[in-house]
Short mmCIF file of C-alpha atoms in Angstrom, two decimals:
data_model
loop_
_atom_site.label_atom_id
_atom_site.label_comp_id
_atom_site.label_asym_id
_atom_site.label_seq_id
_atom_site.Cartn_x
_atom_site.Cartn_y
_atom_site.Cartn_z
CA MET N 1 0.00 0.00 0.00
CA ALA N 2 2.96 2.29 -0.48
CA ASP N 3 2.84 5.28 -2.83
CA ASN N 4 -0.86 5.97 -2.54
CA SER N 5 -2.71 8.91 -1.02
CA LEU N 6 -3.77 7.14 2.15
CA PHE N 7 -4.51 9.41 5.09
CA GLY N 8 -5.81 9.17 8.64
CA HIS N 9 -4.31 7.27 11.57
CA LEU N 10 -2.90 3.77 11.91
CA THR N 11 -5.55 1.67 13.62
CA ASP N 12 -4.83 -0.12 16.86
CA GLN N 13 -6.49 -3.14 15.24
CA LEU N 14 -3.25 -3.88 13.38
CA GLY N 15 -2.32 -6.15 16.25
CA HIS N 16 -5.10 -8.56 15.23
CA PHE N 17 -3.25 -9.56 12.03
CA LYS N 18 -1.15 -12.11 13.88
CA ASN N 19 0.45 -13.65 10.78
CA LEU N 20 1.38 -10.36 9.12
CA ALA N 21 4.98 -10.49 7.89
CA HIS N 22 5.25 -7.50 5.54
CA LEU N 23 3.73 -4.05 6.07
CA SER N 24 4.59 -1.19 3.70
CA LEU N 25 2.75 2.13 3.98
CA ALA N 26 5.56 4.38 2.80
CA ARG N 27 5.01 7.68 1.02
CA ASN N 28 1.42 8.30 2.04
CA LYS N 29 -0.21 10.98 4.20
CA ILE N 30 -0.74 8.99 7.37
CA SER N 31 -0.61 10.94 10.64
CA GLY N 32 -0.94 10.27 14.34
CA PRO N 33 1.03 7.86 16.54
CA ILE N 34 2.32 4.38 15.75
CA PRO N 35 -0.01 2.04 17.72
CA SER N 36 1.55 -0.11 20.42
CA SER N 37 -0.38 -3.12 19.10
CA ILE N 38 2.40 -3.44 16.50
CA GLY N 39 4.27 -5.29 19.23
CA GLU N 40 1.81 -8.20 18.90
CA LEU N 41 2.92 -8.99 15.32
CA SER N 42 5.43 -11.66 16.23
CA PHE N 43 5.97 -12.72 12.58
CA LEU N 44 6.58 -9.22 11.24
CA LYS N 45 9.77 -9.07 9.17
CA PHE N 46 9.34 -5.85 7.18
CA PHE N 47 7.88 -2.58 8.52
CA ASP N 48 8.05 0.58 6.40
CA VAL N 49 6.05 3.72 7.21
CA SER N 50 8.62 6.20 5.89
CA GLU N 51 7.69 9.56 4.40
CA ASN N 52 4.41 10.08 6.20
CA GLN N 53 3.33 12.50 8.94
CA LEU N 54 3.46 10.18 11.92
CA ASN N 55 4.03 11.84 15.29
CA GLY N 56 4.35 10.93 18.93
CA THR N 57 7.07 8.69 20.32
CA PHE N 58 8.78 5.58 19.01
CA PRO N 59 6.89 2.74 20.76
CA LEU N 60 8.83 0.46 23.10
CA CYS N 61 6.93 -2.52 21.73
CA PHE N 62 9.24 -2.67 18.71
CA GLY N 63 11.86 -4.21 20.96
CA GLN N 64 9.74 -7.38 21.14
CA LEU N 65 9.61 -8.04 17.39
CA GLU N 66 12.13 -10.88 17.23
CA SER N 67 11.47 -11.58 13.52
CA LEU N 68 11.95 -7.99 12.35
CA GLU N 69 14.60 -7.56 9.65
CA THR N 70 13.74 -4.16 8.13
CA LEU N 71 12.54 -1.17 10.17
CA ASP N 72 11.97 2.08 8.29
CA PHE N 73 10.15 5.04 9.82
CA GLY N 74 12.30 7.77 8.32
CA TYR N 75 10.99 11.20 7.36
CA ASN N 76 8.21 11.52 9.89
CA LEU N 77 7.61 13.71 12.95
CA LEU N 78 8.44 11.31 15.78
CA GLU N 79 10.12 12.77 18.84
CA GLY N 80 11.34 11.81 22.28
CA VAL N 81 13.94 9.46 23.72
CA VAL N 82 14.93 6.11 22.24
CA LEU N 83 16.18 3.52 24.74
CA GLU N 84 18.24 0.35 24.47
CA THR N 85 14.99 -1.47 25.24
CA HIS N 86 13.62 -0.40 21.86
CA PHE N 87 16.08 -2.84 20.27
CA SER N 88 16.28 -5.51 22.98
CA LYS N 89 15.14 -8.52 20.89
CA LEU N 90 15.89 -7.29 17.36
CA SER N 91 18.64 -9.82 16.72
CA ARG N 92 17.61 -10.29 13.07
CA LEU N 93 17.53 -6.60 12.19
CA THR N 94 19.61 -5.79 9.10
CA THR N 95 18.10 -2.45 8.00
CA LEU N 96 17.37 0.49 10.30
CA LYS N 97 16.19 3.64 8.51
CA ALA N 98 14.88 6.39 10.76
CA SER N 99 16.35 9.67 9.50
CA GLN N 100 14.67 13.05 9.80
CA ASN N 101 12.85 12.51 13.07
CA ARG N 102 13.38 14.43 16.31
CA LEU N 103 14.67 11.53 18.37
CA ARG N 104 17.40 11.29 21.00
CA PHE N 105 19.46 8.13 21.48
CA GLU N 106 22.34 8.05 23.95
CA PRO N 107 22.81 4.45 25.14
CA ASN N 108 25.27 3.35 27.76
CA PRO N 109 28.81 3.41 26.28
CA SER N 110 29.10 -0.31 27.04
CA TRP N 111 25.90 -1.22 25.14
CA ILE N 112 26.33 -3.98 22.58
CA PRO N 113 23.45 -4.05 20.06
CA PRO N 114 21.74 -7.42 19.53
CA PHE N 115 21.74 -6.83 15.77
CA GLN N 116 24.30 -6.73 12.96
CA CYS N 117 22.90 -4.16 10.55
CA GLU N 118 23.90 -3.64 6.94
CA ILE N 119 22.12 -0.26 6.70
CA ILE N 120 21.81 2.34 9.49
CA GLU N 121 20.37 5.77 8.72
CA LEU N 122 19.84 8.07 11.71
CA SER N 123 20.32 11.50 10.18
CA HIS N 124 18.96 14.39 12.25
CA TRP N 125 18.80 12.32 15.44
CA HIS N 126 20.57 13.54 18.56
CA LEU N 127 23.21 10.89 19.24
CA GLY N 128 25.18 12.82 21.86
CA SER N 129 28.48 14.64 21.65
CA LYS N 130 30.61 11.47 21.64
CA PHE N 131 31.01 9.33 18.54
CA PRO N 132 28.59 6.36 18.97
CA GLN N 133 30.59 3.56 20.58
CA TRP N 134 27.98 0.94 19.73
CA LEU N 135 28.91 1.22 16.05
CA LYS N 136 32.15 -0.55 16.97
CA PHE N 137 30.21 -3.82 16.98
CA GLN N 138 28.59 -3.39 13.56
CA ASN N 139 30.82 -5.53 11.36
CA LYS N 140 28.49 -5.84 8.36
CA LEU N 141 27.69 -2.19 7.74
CA SER N 142 27.38 -1.15 4.11
CA VAL N 143 25.48 2.13 4.49
CA LEU N 144 25.83 4.51 7.45
CA ASP N 145 24.22 7.94 7.75
CA ILE N 146 24.61 9.74 11.08
CA SER N 147 24.71 13.24 9.61
CA ASP N 148 23.49 16.24 11.60
CA ALA N 149 23.51 14.19 14.81
CA GLY N 150 25.15 16.63 17.26
CA ILE N 151 28.46 14.74 17.41
CA SER N 152 31.46 16.87 18.43
CA ASP N 153 34.27 14.39 18.91
CA VAL N 154 37.58 13.32 17.44
CA MET N 155 37.11 10.75 14.70
CA PRO N 156 38.00 7.47 16.48
CA THR N 157 40.68 5.26 14.97
CA TRP N 158 38.59 2.13 15.52
CA PHE N 159 35.91 3.45 13.19
CA LEU N 160 38.36 3.95 10.34
CA ASN N 161 39.60 0.39 10.92
CA LEU N 162 36.23 -1.38 10.97
CA PRO N 163 36.29 -4.64 8.97
CA ALA N 164 33.16 -3.60 7.09
CA GLN N 165 33.62 -2.02 3.68
CA PHE N 166 31.11 0.79 3.36
CA GLU N 167 29.24 1.49 0.17
CA LYS N 168 27.95 4.84 1.42
CA LEU N 169 29.11 6.90 4.42
CA ASN N 170 27.56 10.19 5.54
CA LEU N 171 28.97 11.98 8.61
CA SER N 172 28.20 15.51 7.41
CA PHE N 173 26.99 18.44 9.53
CA ASN N 174 28.59 17.38 12.79
CA GLN N 175 31.65 18.83 14.52
CA LEU N 176 34.03 15.94 14.02
CA THR N 177 37.75 16.71 14.23
CA GLY N 178 41.05 15.04 13.49
CA GLU N 179 42.90 13.82 10.42
CA ILE N 180 41.70 11.04 8.13
CA SER N 181 44.37 9.06 6.33
CA ASN N 182 42.17 6.73 4.31
CA LEU N 183 38.50 5.86 3.81
CA ASN N 184 37.36 2.33 2.97
CA VAL N 185 34.20 3.33 1.07
CA THR N 186 33.29 2.04 -2.38
CA ASP N 187 30.71 4.53 -3.71
CA THR N 188 29.75 7.69 -1.78
CA ILE N 189 31.39 9.72 1.02
CA ASP N 190 30.01 12.88 2.62
CA LEU N 191 32.17 14.45 5.34
CA SER N 192 31.12 18.03 4.60
CA SER N 193 30.57 20.66 7.31
CA ASN N 194 32.83 19.23 9.99
CA ARG N 195 36.23 20.35 11.31
CA PHE N 196 38.56 17.80 9.76
CA THR N 197 42.17 18.85 9.20
CA GLY N 198 45.29 17.57 7.48
CA PRO N 199 45.80 16.39 3.91
CA LEU N 200 43.04 14.98 1.75
CA PRO N 201 42.31 11.33 2.60
CA ARG N 202 43.14 8.41 0.34
CA VAL N 203 40.05 6.84 -1.21
CA LEU N 204 39.22 3.65 -3.09
CA SER N 205 39.47 3.60 -6.87
CA SER N 206 35.77 2.74 -7.19
CA LEU N 207 34.57 5.87 -5.36
CA ARG N 208 32.09 7.89 -7.43
CA ILE N 209 30.90 10.70 -5.13
CA LEU N 210 33.01 12.66 -2.61
CA PHE N 211 31.89 15.64 -0.52
CA LEU N 212 34.58 17.21 1.70
CA SER N 213 33.19 20.76 1.66
CA ASN N 214 33.47 23.19 4.57
CA ASN N 215 36.30 21.63 6.56
CA SER N 216 39.94 22.57 7.14
CA PHE N 217 41.68 20.11 4.85
CA SER N 218 45.01 21.58 3.79
CA GLY N 219 47.98 21.03 1.51
CA SER N 220 48.17 20.39 -2.20
CA LEU N 221 45.72 18.72 -4.56
CA SER N 222 48.49 16.93 -6.43
CA GLU N 223 48.70 13.60 -4.61
CA PHE N 224 44.93 13.20 -4.66
CA ILE N 225 44.22 14.32 -8.23
CA CYS N 226 47.24 12.59 -9.79
CA ASN N 227 46.45 9.21 -8.25
CA PRO N 228 46.10 7.02 -11.38
CA SER N 229 43.76 4.59 -9.64
CA ILE N 230 40.99 7.20 -9.29
CA SER N 231 39.05 6.91 -12.53
CA ASP N 232 35.33 6.56 -11.72
CA MET N 233 34.70 9.81 -9.81
CA ILE N 234 31.56 11.66 -10.91
CA VAL N 235 31.13 14.26 -8.14
CA LEU N 236 34.02 16.00 -6.34
CA PHE N 237 33.32 18.82 -3.87
CA ILE N 238 36.36 20.07 -1.90
CA ASP N 239 35.20 23.67 -1.60
CA THR N 240 35.73 25.88 1.47
CA ASN N 241 38.91 24.31 2.77
CA LEU N 242 42.55 25.43 3.10
CA LEU N 243 44.02 23.89 -0.05
CA ILE N 244 47.03 25.64 -1.61
CA GLY N 245 49.14 25.48 -4.75
CA GLU N 246 48.28 25.01 -8.38
CA ILE N 247 45.59 22.68 -9.68
CA PRO N 248 47.72 19.81 -11.03
CA ASP N 249 47.69 19.04 -14.75
CA CYS N 250 46.81 15.35 -14.54
CA TRP N 251 43.08 15.02 -15.12
CA ILE N 252 43.15 12.65 -18.09
CA GLN N 253 41.85 9.66 -16.11
CA TRP N 254 38.93 11.69 -14.69
CA ARG N 255 36.82 10.95 -17.75
CA TYR N 256 33.50 10.54 -15.91
CA LEU N 257 33.72 13.70 -13.79
CA GLY N 258 30.46 15.64 -13.94
CA TYR N 259 30.59 18.07 -11.00
CA LEU N 260 33.74 19.79 -9.68
CA ASN N 261 33.66 22.39 -6.91
CA LEU N 262 36.96 23.86 -5.64
CA GLU N 263 35.71 27.30 -4.58
CA ASN N 264 36.89 29.12 -1.44
CA ASN N 265 40.42 27.73 -1.24
CA ASN N 266 43.86 29.25 -1.83
CA LEU N 267 44.54 27.70 -5.23
CA THR N 268 46.78 29.46 -7.75
CA GLY N 269 47.91 29.02 -11.35
CA ASN N 270 45.97 28.69 -14.57
CA ILE N 271 43.29 26.22 -15.59
CA PRO N 272 45.15 22.97 -16.42
CA PHE N 273 45.48 21.87 -20.02
CA THR N 274 44.14 18.38 -19.20
CA PHE N 275 40.85 19.95 -18.07
CA GLY N 276 39.08 18.41 -21.07
CA PHE N 277 35.88 17.14 -19.55
CA ARG N 278 33.21 16.38 -22.13
CA ASN N 279 30.87 15.15 -19.38
CA LEU N 280 31.37 18.07 -16.97
CA PHE N 281 28.12 19.82 -15.99
CA MET N 282 29.42 22.12 -13.25
CA LEU N 283 32.81 23.79 -12.68
CA ASN N 284 33.19 26.14 -9.71
CA LEU N 285 36.59 27.76 -9.04
CA ARG N 286 35.23 30.90 -7.33
CA ASN N 287 37.26 32.78 -4.72
CA ASN N 288 40.76 31.43 -5.28
CA SER N 289 43.91 33.15 -6.57
CA MET N 290 43.98 31.69 -10.05
CA PHE N 291 45.24 33.65 -13.06
CA GLY N 292 45.85 33.45 -16.80
CA GLU N 293 43.59 33.62 -19.82
CA PHE N 294 40.77 31.39 -21.00
CA SER N 295 42.29 28.11 -22.17
CA SER N 296 41.20 26.91 -25.61
CA ASN N 297 40.83 23.36 -24.26
CA MET N 298 37.75 24.57 -22.38
CA GLN N 299 35.93 24.46 -25.71
CA SER N 300 35.56 20.72 -25.08
CA PHE N 301 33.29 21.42 -22.07
CA VAL N 302 30.29 20.80 -24.32
CA SER N 303 28.02 19.56 -21.51
CA LEU N 304 28.77 22.44 -19.12
CA ILE N 305 25.69 24.04 -17.55
CA MET N 306 27.32 26.14 -14.81
CA LEU N 307 30.74 27.86 -14.89
CA ASP N 308 31.93 30.09 -12.02
CA LEU N 309 35.40 31.65 -12.27
CA SER N 310 34.55 34.74 -10.21
CA GLU N 311 36.81 36.34 -7.56
CA ASN N 312 40.13 35.26 -9.09
CA HIS N 313 42.79 37.04 -11.17
CA PHE N 314 41.95 35.79 -14.66
CA SER N 315 42.75 38.23 -17.46
CA GLY N 316 42.50 38.74 -21.22
CA SER N 317 39.35 38.86 -23.28
CA VAL N 318 36.22 36.78 -22.84
CA PRO N 319 36.19 34.52 -25.93
CA ALA N 320 33.19 34.42 -28.23
CA TRP N 321 33.39 30.63 -28.44
CA ILE N 322 31.83 30.40 -24.97
CA GLY N 323 28.48 31.22 -26.55
CA ASP N 324 29.07 28.86 -29.49
CA LYS N 325 30.89 25.82 -28.13
CA LEU N 326 29.32 25.79 -24.67
CA SER N 327 25.78 25.78 -26.01
CA ASN N 328 24.32 24.14 -22.87
CA LEU N 329 25.68 26.82 -20.53
CA VAL N 330 22.97 28.34 -18.32
CA ILE N 331 24.96 30.03 -15.52
CA LEU N 332 28.20 31.95 -16.10
CA SER N 333 29.92 34.08 -13.44
CA LEU N 334 33.16 35.93 -14.25
CA ARG N 335 32.88 38.86 -11.84
CA SER N 336 35.84 40.25 -9.85
CA ASN N 337 38.60 39.29 -12.30
CA ASN N 338 40.84 41.28 -14.66
CA PHE N 339 39.09 40.57 -17.96
CA ASP N 340 39.08 43.31 -20.59
CA GLY N 341 37.47 44.05 -23.94
CA HIS N 342 33.87 43.56 -25.02
CA ILE N 343 31.49 40.87 -23.82
CA PRO N 344 30.28 38.77 -26.79
CA GLN N 345 26.55 39.11 -27.44
CA LYS N 346 25.88 35.37 -27.32
CA ILE N 347 27.18 35.27 -23.76
CA CYS N 348 24.86 38.09 -22.77
CA ASP N 349 21.93 35.95 -23.92
CA LEU N 350 22.58 33.31 -21.25
CA SER N 351 19.84 32.67 -18.69
CA SER N 352 22.09 33.84 -15.85
CA SER N 353 25.35 35.70 -16.39
CA ASP N 354 27.36 37.77 -13.93
CA PHE N 355 30.27 39.89 -15.09
CA GLY N 356 30.39 42.19 -12.10
CA PRO N 357 29.53 45.88 -11.88
CA ARG N 358 29.43 47.80 -15.13
CA PRO N 359 30.98 51.26 -15.43
#
């Protein structure tokens, strides 16, 4: 019954369906509390009420559902305190999705969960200032999202050394500190809006999406960008950090890159010659110290939709080929540079263009 327009409250009569094993009511308009009679469904394996308008607390009765494997009540309006008792008999649980609720969970530091989850998503929960110690015992994790969870701790070494190989890891919007030498994640990493320091971490060659925005990563881009094993990256956001030096000229293997954001760093030099991305949709180099003229190799950016070179020291004329070759361009910002000459008419016809104040 997912993806309908069901509304109203969940009936307390649900407990009468003693043999119910699968209940999916996701993406409806159901409101009110989750009835405690759910605890009577001893054969329930799959429970999904995500993306509704459920409110009230998270019922303690869920801790009695020994058969439960998937529990998803994410994107609702539940609030209150979650206790260890809520999970007391959930030894078969493999998927816990509960993001975007107003719930607080601070178990005893010595708590060992009865489950071994593959997916845990608790974004927007309050998990306490310390990094959750109970994750130390999750050896099968593939997806972990504890973003925006109020954590203000040093990234523990044990977490980086977990035997599990993550597919997706989201720790964004916390206040985590420390250096990260390597990340054992195969697909997606989001560490943005923390306080990480040190050089950029080493990542797996299969990684496709990397968000490191709004931290204090420092040093050069060279070792990271020139790593020949990185070839599948699609999204790379390292904006608002403390990176220095020139952008290295070794982008040939980055053939799938679609989104590159390096704004708000201390990068210098010209745009590299190997910047020849036919699949690039967004390039943001705003607020660095880069210089030089438009490189002719940028004519190959045929898929580009957004280009921001503002607040740098670029010079020379704005080439007319921008309007011809970059026919998909929608947003162009060149303000606060040292460009001279006339602005080609075809560029002025863009949906959104910003060349700075006019005399």
